[in-house]
Tab-separated table of C-alpha atoms in Angstrom:
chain	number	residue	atom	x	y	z
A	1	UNK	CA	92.979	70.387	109.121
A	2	UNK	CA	89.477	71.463	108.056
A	3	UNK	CA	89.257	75.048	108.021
A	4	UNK	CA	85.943	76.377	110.029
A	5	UNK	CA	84.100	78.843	108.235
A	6	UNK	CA	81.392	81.358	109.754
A	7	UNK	CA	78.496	82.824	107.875
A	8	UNK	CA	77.094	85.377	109.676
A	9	UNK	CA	74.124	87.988	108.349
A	10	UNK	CA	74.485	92.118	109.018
A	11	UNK	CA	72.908	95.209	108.807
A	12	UNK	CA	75.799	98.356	108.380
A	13	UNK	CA	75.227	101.884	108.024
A	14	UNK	CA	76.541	103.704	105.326
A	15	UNK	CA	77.876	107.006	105.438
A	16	UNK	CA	74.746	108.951	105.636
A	17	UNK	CA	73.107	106.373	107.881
A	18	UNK	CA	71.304	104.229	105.074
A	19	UNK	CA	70.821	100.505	106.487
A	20	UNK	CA	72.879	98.123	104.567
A	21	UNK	CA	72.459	94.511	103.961
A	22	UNK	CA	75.660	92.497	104.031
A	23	UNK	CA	76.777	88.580	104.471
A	24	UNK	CA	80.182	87.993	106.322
A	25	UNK	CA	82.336	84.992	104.954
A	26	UNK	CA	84.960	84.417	107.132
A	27	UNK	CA	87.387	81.790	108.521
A	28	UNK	CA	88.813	81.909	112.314
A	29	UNK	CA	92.026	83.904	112.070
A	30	UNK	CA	92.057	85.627	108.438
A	31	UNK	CA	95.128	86.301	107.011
A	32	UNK	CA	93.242	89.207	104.936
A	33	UNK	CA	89.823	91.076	104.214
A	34	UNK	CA	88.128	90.928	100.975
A	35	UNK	CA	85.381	93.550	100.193
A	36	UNK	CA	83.361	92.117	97.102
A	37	UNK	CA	81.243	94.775	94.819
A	38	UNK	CA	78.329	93.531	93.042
A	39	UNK	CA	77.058	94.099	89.566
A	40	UNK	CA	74.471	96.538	88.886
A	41	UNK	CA	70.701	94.485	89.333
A	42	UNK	CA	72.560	91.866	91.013
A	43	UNK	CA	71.977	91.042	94.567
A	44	UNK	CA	75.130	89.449	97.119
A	45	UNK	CA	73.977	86.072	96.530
A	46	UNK	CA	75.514	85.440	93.470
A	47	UNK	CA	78.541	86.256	95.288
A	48	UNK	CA	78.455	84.101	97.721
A	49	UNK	CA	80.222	80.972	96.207
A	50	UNK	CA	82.906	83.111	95.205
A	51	UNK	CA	83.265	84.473	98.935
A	52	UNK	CA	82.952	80.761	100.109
A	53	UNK	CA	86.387	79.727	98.049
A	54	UNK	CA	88.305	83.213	99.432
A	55	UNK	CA	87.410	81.875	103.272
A	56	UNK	CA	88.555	78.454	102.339
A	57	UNK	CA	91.924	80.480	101.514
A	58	UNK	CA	91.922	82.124	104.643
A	59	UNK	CA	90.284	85.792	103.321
A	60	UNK	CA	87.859	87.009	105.270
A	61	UNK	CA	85.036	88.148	103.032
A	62	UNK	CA	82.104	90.542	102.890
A	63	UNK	CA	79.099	90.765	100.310
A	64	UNK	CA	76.914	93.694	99.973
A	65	UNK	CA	73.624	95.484	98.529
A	66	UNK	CA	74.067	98.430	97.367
A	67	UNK	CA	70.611	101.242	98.479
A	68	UNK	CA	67.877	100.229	96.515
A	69	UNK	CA	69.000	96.172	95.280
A	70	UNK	CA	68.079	93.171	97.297
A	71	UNK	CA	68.202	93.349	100.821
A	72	UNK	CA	68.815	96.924	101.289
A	73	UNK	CA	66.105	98.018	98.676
A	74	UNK	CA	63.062	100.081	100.196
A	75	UNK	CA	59.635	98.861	100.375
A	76	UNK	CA	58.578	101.188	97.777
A	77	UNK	CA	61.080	101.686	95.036
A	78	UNK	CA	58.732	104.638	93.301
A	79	UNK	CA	60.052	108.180	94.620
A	80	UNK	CA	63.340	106.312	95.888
A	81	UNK	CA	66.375	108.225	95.621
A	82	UNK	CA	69.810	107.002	95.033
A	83	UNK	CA	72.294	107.179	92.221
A	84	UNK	CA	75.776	105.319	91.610
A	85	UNK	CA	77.790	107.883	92.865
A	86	UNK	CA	75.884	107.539	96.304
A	87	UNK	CA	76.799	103.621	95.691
A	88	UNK	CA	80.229	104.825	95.688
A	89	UNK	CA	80.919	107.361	97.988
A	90	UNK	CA	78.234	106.265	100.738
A	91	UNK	CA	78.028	102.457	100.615
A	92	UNK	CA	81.075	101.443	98.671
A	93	UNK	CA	83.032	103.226	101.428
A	94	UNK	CA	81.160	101.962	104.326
A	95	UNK	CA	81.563	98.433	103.236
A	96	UNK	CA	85.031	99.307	102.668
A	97	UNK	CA	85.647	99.868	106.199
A	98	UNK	CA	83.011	97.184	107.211
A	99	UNK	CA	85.342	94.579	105.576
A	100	UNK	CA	88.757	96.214	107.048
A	101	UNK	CA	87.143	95.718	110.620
A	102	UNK	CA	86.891	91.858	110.198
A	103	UNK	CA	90.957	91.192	109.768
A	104	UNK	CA	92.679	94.630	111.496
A	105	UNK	CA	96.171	95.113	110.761
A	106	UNK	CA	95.976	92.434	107.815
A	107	UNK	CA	95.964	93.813	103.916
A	108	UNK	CA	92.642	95.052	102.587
A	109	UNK	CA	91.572	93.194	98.998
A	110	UNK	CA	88.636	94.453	96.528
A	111	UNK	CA	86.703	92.637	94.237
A	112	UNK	CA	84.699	94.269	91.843
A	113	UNK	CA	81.915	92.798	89.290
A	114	UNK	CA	81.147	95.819	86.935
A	115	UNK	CA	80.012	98.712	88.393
A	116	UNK	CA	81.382	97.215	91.404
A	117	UNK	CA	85.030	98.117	89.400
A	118	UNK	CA	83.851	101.722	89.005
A	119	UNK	CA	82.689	102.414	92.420
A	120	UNK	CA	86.177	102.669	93.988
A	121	UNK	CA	86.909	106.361	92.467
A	122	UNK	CA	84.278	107.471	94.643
A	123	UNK	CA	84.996	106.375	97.818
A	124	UNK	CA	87.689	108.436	100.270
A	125	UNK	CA	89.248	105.584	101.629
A	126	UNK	CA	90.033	103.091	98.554
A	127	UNK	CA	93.090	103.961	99.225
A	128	UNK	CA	93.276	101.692	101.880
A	129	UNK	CA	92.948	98.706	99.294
A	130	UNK	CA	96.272	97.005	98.673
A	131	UNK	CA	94.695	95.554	94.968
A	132	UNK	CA	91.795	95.949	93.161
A	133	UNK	CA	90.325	92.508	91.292
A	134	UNK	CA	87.692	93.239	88.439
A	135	UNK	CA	85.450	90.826	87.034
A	136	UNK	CA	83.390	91.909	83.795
A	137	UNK	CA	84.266	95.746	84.809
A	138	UNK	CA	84.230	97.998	81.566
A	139	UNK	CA	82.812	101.025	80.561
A	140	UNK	CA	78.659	100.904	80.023
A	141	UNK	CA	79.538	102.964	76.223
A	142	UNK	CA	76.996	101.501	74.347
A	143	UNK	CA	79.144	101.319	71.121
A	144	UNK	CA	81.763	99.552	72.931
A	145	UNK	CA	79.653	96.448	73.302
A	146	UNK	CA	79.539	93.507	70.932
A	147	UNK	CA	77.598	94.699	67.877
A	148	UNK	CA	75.541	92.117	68.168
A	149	UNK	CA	74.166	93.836	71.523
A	150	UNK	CA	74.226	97.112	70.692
A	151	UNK	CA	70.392	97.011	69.166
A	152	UNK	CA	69.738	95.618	72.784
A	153	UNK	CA	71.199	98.382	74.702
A	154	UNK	CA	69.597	101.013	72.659
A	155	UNK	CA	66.154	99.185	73.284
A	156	UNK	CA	66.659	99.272	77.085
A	157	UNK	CA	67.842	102.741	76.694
A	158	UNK	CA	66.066	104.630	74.578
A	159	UNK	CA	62.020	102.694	74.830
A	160	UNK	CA	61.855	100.052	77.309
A	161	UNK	CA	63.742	102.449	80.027
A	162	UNK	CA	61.800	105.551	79.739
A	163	UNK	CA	58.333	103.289	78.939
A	164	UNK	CA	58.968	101.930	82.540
A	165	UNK	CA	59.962	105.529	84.071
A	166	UNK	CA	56.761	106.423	83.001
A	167	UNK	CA	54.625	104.003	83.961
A	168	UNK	CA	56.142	102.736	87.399
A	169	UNK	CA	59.167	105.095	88.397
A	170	UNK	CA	61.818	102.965	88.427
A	171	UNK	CA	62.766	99.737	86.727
A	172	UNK	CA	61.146	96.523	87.401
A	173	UNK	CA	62.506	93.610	88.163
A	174	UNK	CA	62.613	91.138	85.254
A	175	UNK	CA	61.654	91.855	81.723
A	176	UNK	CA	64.096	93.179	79.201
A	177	UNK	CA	66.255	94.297	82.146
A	178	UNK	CA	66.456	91.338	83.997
A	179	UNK	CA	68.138	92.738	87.025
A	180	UNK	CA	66.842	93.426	90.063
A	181	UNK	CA	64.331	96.522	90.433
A	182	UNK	CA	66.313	99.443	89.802
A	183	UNK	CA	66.001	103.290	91.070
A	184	UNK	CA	64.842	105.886	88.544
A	185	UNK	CA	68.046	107.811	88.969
A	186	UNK	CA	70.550	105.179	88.751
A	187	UNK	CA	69.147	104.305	85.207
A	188	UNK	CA	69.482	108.069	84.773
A	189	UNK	CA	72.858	108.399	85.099
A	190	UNK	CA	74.002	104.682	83.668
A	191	UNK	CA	72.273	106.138	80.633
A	192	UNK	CA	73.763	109.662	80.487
A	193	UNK	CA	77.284	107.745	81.176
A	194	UNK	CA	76.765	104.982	78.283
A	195	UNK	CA	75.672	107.863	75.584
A	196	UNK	CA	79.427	109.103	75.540
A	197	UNK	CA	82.679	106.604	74.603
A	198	UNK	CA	84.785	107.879	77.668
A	199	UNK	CA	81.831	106.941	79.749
A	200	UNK	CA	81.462	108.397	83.074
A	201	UNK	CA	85.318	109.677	82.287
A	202	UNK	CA	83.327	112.580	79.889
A	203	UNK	CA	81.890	113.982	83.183
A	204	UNK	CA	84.345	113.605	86.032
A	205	UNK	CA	84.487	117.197	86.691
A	206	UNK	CA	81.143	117.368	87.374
A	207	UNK	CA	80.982	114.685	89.995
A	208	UNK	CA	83.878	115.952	92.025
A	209	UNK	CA	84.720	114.628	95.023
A	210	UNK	CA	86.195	111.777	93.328
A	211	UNK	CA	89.283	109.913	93.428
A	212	UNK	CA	90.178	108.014	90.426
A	213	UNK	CA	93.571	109.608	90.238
A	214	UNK	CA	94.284	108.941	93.964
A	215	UNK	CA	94.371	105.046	93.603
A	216	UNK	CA	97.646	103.321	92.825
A	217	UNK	CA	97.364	100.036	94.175
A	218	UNK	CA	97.343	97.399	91.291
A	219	UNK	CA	94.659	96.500	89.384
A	220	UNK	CA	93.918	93.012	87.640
A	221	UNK	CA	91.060	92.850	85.240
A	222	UNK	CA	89.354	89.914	84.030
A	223	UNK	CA	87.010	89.621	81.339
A	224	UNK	CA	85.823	86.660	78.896
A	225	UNK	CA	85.726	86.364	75.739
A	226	UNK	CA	81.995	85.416	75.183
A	227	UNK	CA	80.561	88.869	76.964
A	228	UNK	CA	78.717	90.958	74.914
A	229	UNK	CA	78.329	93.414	76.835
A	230	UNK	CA	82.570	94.251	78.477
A	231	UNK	CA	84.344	93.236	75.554
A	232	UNK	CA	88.159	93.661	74.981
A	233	UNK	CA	87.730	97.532	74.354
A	234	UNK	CA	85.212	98.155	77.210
A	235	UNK	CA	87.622	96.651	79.979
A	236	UNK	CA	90.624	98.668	78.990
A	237	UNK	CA	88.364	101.450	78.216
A	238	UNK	CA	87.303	101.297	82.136
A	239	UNK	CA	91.177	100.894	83.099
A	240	UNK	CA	91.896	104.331	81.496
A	241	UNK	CA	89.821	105.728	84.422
A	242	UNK	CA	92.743	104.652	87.249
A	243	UNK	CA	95.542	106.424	85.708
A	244	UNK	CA	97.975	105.829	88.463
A	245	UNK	CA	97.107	102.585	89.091
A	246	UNK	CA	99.389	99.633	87.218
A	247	UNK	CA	96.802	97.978	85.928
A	248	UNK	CA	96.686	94.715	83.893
A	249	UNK	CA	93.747	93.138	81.718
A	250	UNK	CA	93.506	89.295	81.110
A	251	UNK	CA	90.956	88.073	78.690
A	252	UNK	CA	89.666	84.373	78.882
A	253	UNK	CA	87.922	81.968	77.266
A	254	UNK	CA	85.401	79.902	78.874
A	255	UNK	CA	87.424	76.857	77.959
A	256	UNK	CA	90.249	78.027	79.764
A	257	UNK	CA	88.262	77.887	83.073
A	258	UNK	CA	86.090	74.825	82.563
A	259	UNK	CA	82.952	76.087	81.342
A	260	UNK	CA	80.521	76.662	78.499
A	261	UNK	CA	79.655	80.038	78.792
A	262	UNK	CA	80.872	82.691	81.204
A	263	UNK	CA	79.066	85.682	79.645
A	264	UNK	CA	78.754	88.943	81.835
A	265	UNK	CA	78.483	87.012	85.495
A	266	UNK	CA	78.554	83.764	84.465
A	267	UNK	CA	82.136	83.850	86.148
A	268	UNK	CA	80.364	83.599	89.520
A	269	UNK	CA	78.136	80.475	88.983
A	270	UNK	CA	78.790	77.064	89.923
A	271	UNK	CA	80.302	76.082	86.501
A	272	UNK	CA	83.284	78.670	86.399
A	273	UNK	CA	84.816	77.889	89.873
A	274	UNK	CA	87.688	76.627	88.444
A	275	UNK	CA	88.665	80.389	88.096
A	276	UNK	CA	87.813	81.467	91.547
A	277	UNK	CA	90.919	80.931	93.083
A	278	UNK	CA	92.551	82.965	90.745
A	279	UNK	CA	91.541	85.893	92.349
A	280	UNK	CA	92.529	85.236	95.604
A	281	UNK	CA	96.193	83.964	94.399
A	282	UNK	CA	96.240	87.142	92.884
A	283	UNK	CA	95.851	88.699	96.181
A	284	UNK	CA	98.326	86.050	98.081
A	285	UNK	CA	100.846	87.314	95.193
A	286	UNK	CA	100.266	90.796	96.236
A	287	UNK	CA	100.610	90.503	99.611
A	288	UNK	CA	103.863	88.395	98.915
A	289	UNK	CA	105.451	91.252	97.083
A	290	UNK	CA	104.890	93.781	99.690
A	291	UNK	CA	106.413	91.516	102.401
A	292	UNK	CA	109.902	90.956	100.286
């Protein structure tokens, strides 16, 4: 029998009352709720596909903007204030309960595409998450990427960053970047993070609350060979973070799934679907475990 998806558009207050964009992805009757994290720069809609395959598997899914990207970004992005911390202890946390509401009683999944993988250390109730899937998720250390990058990320750090600070206040959409527009101070703070080779790790004790140490569900991280940017080191760099979490890394190809190139979020376009379902396997695996 054909299961019946919904798709269903909301707005969702985060914990300080911020208006949130999210999309709901849901079959009748989930057997679980998935809460997927997006990249930084990338809006929900590249998500969306993904979230399509977990409702086909009977996971009730929600995609998100973060403050300031997509549908939640503010008419003027000049003077706009928000950081990733805020990401992850205001919206991160919201949407975490957002997502629990749509299958109560049933497990809790995450999925998180890289900063959507560090986000859950600052929210108060990831511990409600039975497993943690990251995509691309490694640390931002600008060493740690592929040499080949590394001239790259010191352009966009060091001159084409500050040059658009200056001139506009925030990042623009397009250009070097790419992304979508970005907030002065979340560049700010990816940049302070990416100078040091434990990344954000170097100052944890000055961005207490956190809760890195407080999450031991399991963790599952994929990453591809063909990223530049979270290479081998970077992904079990980021894992270090979640020190009571069992935590596993699996590196691809982008043979092994059926495509070409995978990248840093290729994984979520039409040519790598063939590696959706891993994910939410993953999650049926879980939940299989904690019902023996």
């Amino acid at each position: 029998m054909m299961t019946m998806i919904h798709e269903d558009e909301i707005r969702f207050e985060a914990r300080d009352g911020c208006v949130l964009c999210g999309r709901i992805i849901a079959p009748d009757n989930p057997r679980a709720a998935v809460l997927i994290s997006s990249g930084t720069g990338f809006p929900m809609g590249l998500y969306r596909r993904l979230a399509l395959t977990g409702a086909e598997a009977g996971h009730a899914c929600l995609i998100y903007d973060y403050r300031g990207i997509g549908g939640s970004a503010p008419r003027a992005m000049r003077g706009f204030k928000a950081d990733i911390v805020d990401w992850g202890r205001l919206d991160h946390a919201a949407a975490l309960d957002r997502a629990a509401a749509l299958a109560p009683g049933k497990p809790l999944y995450a999925v998180g595409h890289s900063v959507g993988g560090h986000l859950p250390g600052f929210a108060d109730n990831a511990g409600a998450v039975a497993a943690h899937a990251f995509i691309t998720v490694g640390t931002g250390y600008w060493r740690a990427h592929e040499v080949s990058y590394q001239p790259s990320a010191l352009l966009f750090w060091l001159l084409y960053g500050p040059a658009c600070l200056a001139l506009k206040g925030y990042i623009p959409a397009g250009g070097l970047w790419g992304g979508t527009a970005l907030p002065r101070d979340i560049f700010l703070q990816w940049r302070q993070w990416a100078s040091k080779p434990d990344y954000l790790g170097h100052y944890l004790d000055q961005l207490e609350p956190h809760h890195f140490d407080a999450i031991t569900a399991p963790i599952r991280s994929w990453s591809f060979s063909d990223d530049r940017l979270c290479t081998r080191r970077s992904a079990e760099d980021l894992l270090t973070l979640y020190p009571n979490a069992p935590s596993e890394h699996v590196r691809l190809s982008p043979a092994e799934i059926g495509a070409t190139r995978v990248e840093h979020h290729g994984a979520f376009k039409k040519q790598a679907a063939a590696f959706w379902p891993q994910v939410f396997n993953w999650f049926d695996q879980v939940s299989a475990s904690a019902s023996r």
